XYZ file of C-alpha atoms in Angstrom:
355
model
C 119.228 59.194 55.260
C 118.387 56.850 57.921
C 115.700 57.910 60.629
C 118.269 57.635 63.448
C 120.151 60.440 61.317
C 117.055 62.584 60.642
C 115.842 62.176 64.273
C 119.415 63.388 65.776
C 119.219 66.368 63.291
C 115.606 67.515 64.476
C 116.612 67.170 67.940
C 119.699 69.163 67.728
C 117.913 72.132 65.879
C 114.742 72.162 67.430
C 115.118 70.562 71.170
C 118.503 71.863 72.318
C 117.913 75.046 72.256
C 120.788 75.906 69.881
C 118.856 78.383 67.904
C 115.879 80.958 68.440
C 113.635 81.439 65.411
C 112.908 84.923 64.258
C 110.590 83.563 61.317
C 109.041 80.715 60.579
C 111.521 77.525 59.985
C 111.492 75.843 57.018
C 112.674 72.165 56.418
C 113.799 71.464 52.882
C 114.641 68.079 51.397
C 117.050 67.584 48.593
C 118.322 64.864 46.734
C 119.451 62.644 45.350
C 116.077 62.189 44.498
C 113.410 62.546 47.313
C 110.496 61.150 45.527
C 112.566 57.417 45.678
C 112.375 57.416 49.632
C 108.611 58.685 50.479
C 108.755 56.920 54.168
C 111.763 58.982 54.850
C 109.944 62.187 53.793
C 106.905 61.194 55.910
C 109.106 60.485 58.779
C 111.155 63.525 58.705
C 107.518 65.526 58.215
C 106.097 64.007 60.896
C 108.705 63.941 63.706
C 109.473 67.867 62.394
C 105.910 68.587 63.289
C 106.018 67.326 66.279
C 109.253 68.443 67.575
C 108.982 71.965 66.779
C 107.118 74.032 69.008
C 106.164 76.770 66.356
C 104.534 76.426 63.001
C 106.745 75.346 60.378
C 106.996 75.254 56.474
C 108.123 72.022 54.290
C 109.738 72.148 50.999
C 111.269 69.822 48.235
C 112.797 69.394 45.198
C 112.178 66.957 42.751
C 113.241 66.180 39.216
C 109.512 64.882 38.779
C 110.096 61.815 36.980
C 109.215 59.161 39.538
C 106.032 60.474 41.525
C 104.508 57.541 43.067
C 101.074 57.722 44.996
C 102.587 57.376 48.374
C 104.990 60.217 47.543
C 102.321 62.645 46.439
C 100.006 61.769 49.573
C 102.890 62.670 51.839
C 103.388 66.008 49.765
C 99.563 66.526 50.195
C 99.293 65.691 54.068
C 101.867 67.849 54.971
C 101.296 70.750 52.648
C 104.772 70.859 50.804
C 106.231 73.922 48.959
C 107.522 71.574 45.717
C 110.158 72.469 43.235
C 110.390 70.430 39.968
C 113.491 70.921 38.218
C 112.517 71.572 34.557
C 114.817 73.385 32.274
C 112.539 74.685 29.469
C 111.041 73.188 26.471
C 111.758 69.429 25.627
C 114.286 70.436 22.984
C 116.202 71.911 25.892
C 115.388 69.837 28.787
C 115.909 66.819 27.082
C 119.554 67.775 26.313
C 120.436 68.166 29.767
C 118.240 65.753 31.862
C 118.067 62.236 30.312
C 116.742 58.983 31.920
C 118.920 55.929 32.664
C 118.519 54.301 29.199
C 119.645 57.745 27.860
C 116.195 58.377 27.049
C 113.976 61.595 27.026
C 112.384 62.713 30.249
C 110.338 65.906 29.416
C 107.125 64.256 28.646
C 106.917 61.923 31.609
C 107.897 64.919 34.088
C 104.883 67.209 32.219
C 102.412 64.520 32.927
C 103.591 64.271 36.578
C 103.636 68.279 37.064
C 99.783 67.953 35.810
C 99.124 65.593 38.826
C 100.858 68.094 41.089
C 98.700 70.981 39.314
C 95.785 69.048 40.363
C 96.932 68.460 44.254
C 97.616 72.118 44.185
C 94.380 73.405 42.967
C 93.076 71.353 45.817
C 94.453 73.502 48.068
C 96.771 70.809 49.274
C 100.393 72.178 48.525
C 101.651 75.672 49.499
C 102.971 76.310 46.035
C 104.495 74.702 42.956
C 107.622 76.107 41.184
C 109.766 75.452 38.544
C 113.629 75.679 38.899
C 115.410 76.189 35.444
C 119.039 75.621 35.316
C 120.732 77.680 32.483
C 123.457 75.816 30.599
C 125.042 76.533 26.824
C 122.400 74.462 25.663
C 119.407 76.902 26.959
C 121.016 79.720 25.593
C 121.559 77.772 22.078
C 117.816 77.542 21.766
C 116.812 80.908 22.572
C 116.035 83.608 25.006
C 116.069 83.017 28.646
C 112.741 85.242 28.735
C 111.025 82.600 26.328
C 112.117 79.626 28.636
C 110.688 81.241 31.818
C 107.420 82.174 29.695
C 107.182 78.629 28.676
C 107.549 77.363 32.215
C 104.813 79.764 33.573
C 102.339 78.314 30.706
C 102.789 74.824 32.177
C 100.965 76.299 35.379
C 103.620 76.818 37.718
C 103.161 79.577 40.229
C 106.912 80.841 39.911
C 109.872 80.042 38.012
C 113.466 80.165 39.504
C 116.407 80.846 37.227
C 120.060 80.019 37.876
C 122.992 79.005 35.994
C 124.302 75.888 36.314
C 127.599 75.994 38.746
C 130.583 74.769 36.327
C 134.100 75.111 36.531
C 135.313 77.179 33.752
C 136.572 74.373 31.511
C 133.270 72.983 31.146
C 131.730 72.729 28.014
C 127.930 72.837 29.481
C 128.724 76.331 30.938
C 126.852 79.181 29.865
C 129.132 82.276 28.550
C 128.855 84.493 31.860
C 128.348 87.872 29.950
C 125.527 86.592 27.879
C 123.956 84.865 31.067
C 124.053 88.213 32.577
C 122.848 89.944 29.727
C 119.739 88.028 29.277
C 119.241 87.949 33.254
C 118.923 91.598 32.902
C 116.528 91.360 30.028
C 114.376 88.844 32.297
C 114.416 91.585 34.870
C 112.889 94.127 32.661
C 110.412 91.918 31.475
C 108.639 91.145 34.694
C 108.815 94.545 35.644
C 107.195 95.722 32.562
C 104.365 92.842 33.043
C 103.336 94.852 35.890
C 101.936 97.627 33.756
C 99.728 94.949 31.894
C 96.418 93.558 32.570
C 98.097 89.800 32.962
C 101.145 90.595 35.135
C 103.889 88.159 35.719
C 103.783 88.443 39.513
C 106.517 86.686 40.959
C 108.762 87.048 44.078
C 111.679 88.116 41.980
C 109.533 91.410 41.391
C 108.869 92.375 44.938
C 112.449 91.762 46.256
C 113.510 93.786 43.272
C 111.563 96.901 44.099
C 112.519 96.375 47.584
C 116.038 96.200 47.032
C 115.779 99.394 45.412
C 113.267 101.180 48.060
C 114.805 99.548 51.203
C 118.987 99.260 51.049
C 120.133 96.890 53.413
C 123.217 94.282 53.938
C 121.539 91.032 52.483
C 122.762 87.545 52.228
C 121.238 83.982 52.034
C 121.492 82.947 55.182
C 124.088 79.980 55.004
C 125.566 79.194 58.311
C 123.326 81.109 60.332
C 119.929 80.948 59.383
C 120.372 77.874 56.789
C 121.975 74.745 57.536
C 122.155 71.050 55.840
C 122.290 67.750 57.005
C 123.756 65.309 54.603
C 122.967 61.229 54.776
C 125.789 60.439 57.187
C 124.974 63.430 59.298
C 127.645 65.990 58.428
C 126.260 69.567 58.885
C 127.123 72.211 56.362
C 126.061 76.073 56.112
C 123.774 74.944 53.073
C 122.862 71.971 50.835
C 125.376 73.321 47.958
C 128.438 73.421 50.379
C 128.101 69.769 51.533
C 131.413 68.046 50.942
C 133.479 71.404 51.339
C 135.782 70.022 54.085
C 136.995 73.629 55.680
C 133.251 74.427 55.850
C 132.067 71.382 57.756
C 130.467 72.193 61.125
C 130.277 68.886 62.713
C 127.843 65.885 62.944
C 124.857 65.405 64.558
C 125.789 62.338 66.264
C 128.302 64.122 68.015
C 126.858 67.704 68.598
C 129.354 68.488 71.496
C 132.011 69.074 68.808
C 130.276 71.276 66.371
C 131.846 74.749 65.284
C 128.889 76.728 64.242
C 130.414 80.074 65.124
C 133.546 79.427 63.543
C 132.102 78.598 60.172
C 129.757 81.557 60.509
C 132.522 84.081 60.834
C 134.377 82.358 57.930
C 131.247 82.730 55.813
C 130.747 86.351 57.048
C 134.424 87.520 56.132
C 133.497 86.646 52.443
C 130.661 88.662 52.306
C 130.558 92.306 50.296
C 130.859 94.055 53.262
C 134.343 93.089 53.639
C 135.302 92.962 49.779
C 137.283 95.791 48.592
C 135.776 95.702 45.152
C 132.515 96.330 46.728
C 133.709 99.083 49.207
C 133.151 101.893 46.542
C 130.361 100.377 44.315
C 127.340 102.922 44.115
C 124.684 99.959 44.270
C 126.411 98.045 47.272
C 123.602 98.650 49.932
C 120.933 97.048 47.191
C 123.194 94.080 46.102
C 122.784 90.664 47.224
C 125.730 88.589 48.014
C 126.633 86.051 45.380
C 126.198 82.393 46.055
C 128.958 80.956 48.155
C 129.175 77.644 46.407
C 128.760 79.248 43.141
C 131.909 81.634 43.809
C 133.634 78.738 45.162
C 133.146 76.265 41.855
C 133.452 78.734 39.491
C 136.482 80.876 40.925
C 137.718 78.901 43.712
C 137.059 81.342 46.342
C 133.714 81.488 48.316
C 134.233 85.463 48.481
C 135.281 86.044 44.825
C 132.786 88.435 42.923
C 132.579 88.269 39.280
C 132.768 91.222 37.392
C 130.046 90.260 35.109
C 127.681 89.881 37.881
C 128.562 93.341 39.378
C 127.802 94.584 35.637
C 124.377 92.968 35.749
C 123.342 94.074 39.205
C 124.042 97.808 38.330
C 122.215 97.330 34.957
C 118.912 96.045 36.906
C 119.071 98.887 39.505
C 119.610 101.629 37.241
C 116.510 100.180 35.233
C 114.541 99.511 38.642
C 115.042 103.435 39.499
C 114.093 104.736 35.774
C 111.157 102.402 35.780
C 109.839 103.455 38.833
C 110.299 107.157 37.818
C 108.413 106.441 34.534
C 105.533 104.894 36.577
C 105.212 107.770 38.895
C 104.914 110.473 36.079
C 102.071 108.483 33.952
C 98.689 107.962 35.772
C 97.664 105.010 33.551
C 101.070 103.239 34.402
C 100.822 104.112 38.093
C 97.352 102.739 38.322
C 98.296 99.327 36.636
C 101.457 99.138 38.766
C 99.744 99.796 42.152
C 96.988 97.529 41.126
C 99.632 94.324 40.360
C 101.740 95.102 43.459
C 98.485 95.280 45.598
C 97.542 91.572 44.084
C 101.095 90.547 44.890
C 100.733 91.668 48.370
C 97.211 90.491 49.251
C 98.413 87.095 47.912
C 101.162 87.095 50.462
C 98.634 88.473 53.051
C 96.345 85.735 52.656
C 99.106 83.341 52.716
C 100.252 84.274 56.152
C 96.944 84.499 57.501
C 96.240 80.937 56.307
C 99.300 79.735 58.114
C-alpha cells in the first residue's frame, strides 16, 4: 500500500466525521506480509496516532518468518497486538507453510517468536497471540486440544483457532463434522481448566460464559464497526471479503461515491435474525453469527449457516450450562472457578487502566 492510499483511508475514517467511535478504535494490518514493509507500517501507525482524537490500538498479523530489527522496533514503539500464524508442531506447520525453496519454516519462526516474547516481557507489546489454521493435516496429526496446548507452551498469550476457508472439493479441507467435534472438545477443555491451579485462561472462555449468562444478538461488526482498505484503496466490510465485487463499498480516493449503508444493510440481512432456520432454535440468542466470508467460500452464500456449526454451538451451550450448574453445587470447584475468573477480569481491568 502506498502512503497516499494509507493517508486517504485514515482521513476518511478519522477526520471526515463519518463514524463516531463507541469503543476504542483499532487499526489492524494484514498482508501479504506486513513485516516486509516496516516503513509503511510505521507511517500508518504514526499518522493514525496523530489523526485520531481518541486513544487507539494497533494490531498486526504476520507469518513470523522475516522479522527485521526495524520491523521489531516499529512494533515496540507503537505497542502492537501481534498475531503469528503458526499451525502447531513442526510436523503439522511445515506441511502447510513452506518457504520459497519449499523448505520447512517452523524452526525459523520459533526463533522469531522468542524475539517477540522478549519484547512482550519488556511490556512493549500489548499482546502476542498464535493463530492456528486447521486443515486435514492438523486432524491427521492429532487432536486440536493438543495443538492448542503446544502453541500455549511456546509462550503465546492466547491461541486463536479457526478452520481454513476452502471450497468443498479441496483436499486440504478439514471434514466439518470432525472439526466441530474437536472444537467442542476444546471448549470443554478450556472451561475445565478453570477448575485447576493453572487454568488455561483465554478470551474465548470469558466470551463463552458471557454468551451463556447474557444472551444477545452478536455479530463480528463487518460493515458497521469493521472495514478493510486494500492496497489500491478499495473499501470492503472486512479483510476476508476483499475482492467480493458486490460487497465493495467504494474507494478512499473517491469518498463521495461510497456505499456504506447499502453494504451494511446487505450484511445485516444475512444475519441469523433473518434466517428461518434460526428462528425456532433454542440457543439462537446465545449464538454468534458465522463468518460471512467462511459461508461464502464454503457454501456460496454469506447467510448460509452450515448444520454442523449449529450442532456444535448447541453442544457447547448445553455443556456450559451443565458446567456452571456443577460448579455451583461444589464448594471447592466454585472457589477455583471464582479465583480463575477473577484473575482474568483483573488482568483485563489492569490493561484498561494502563490504556
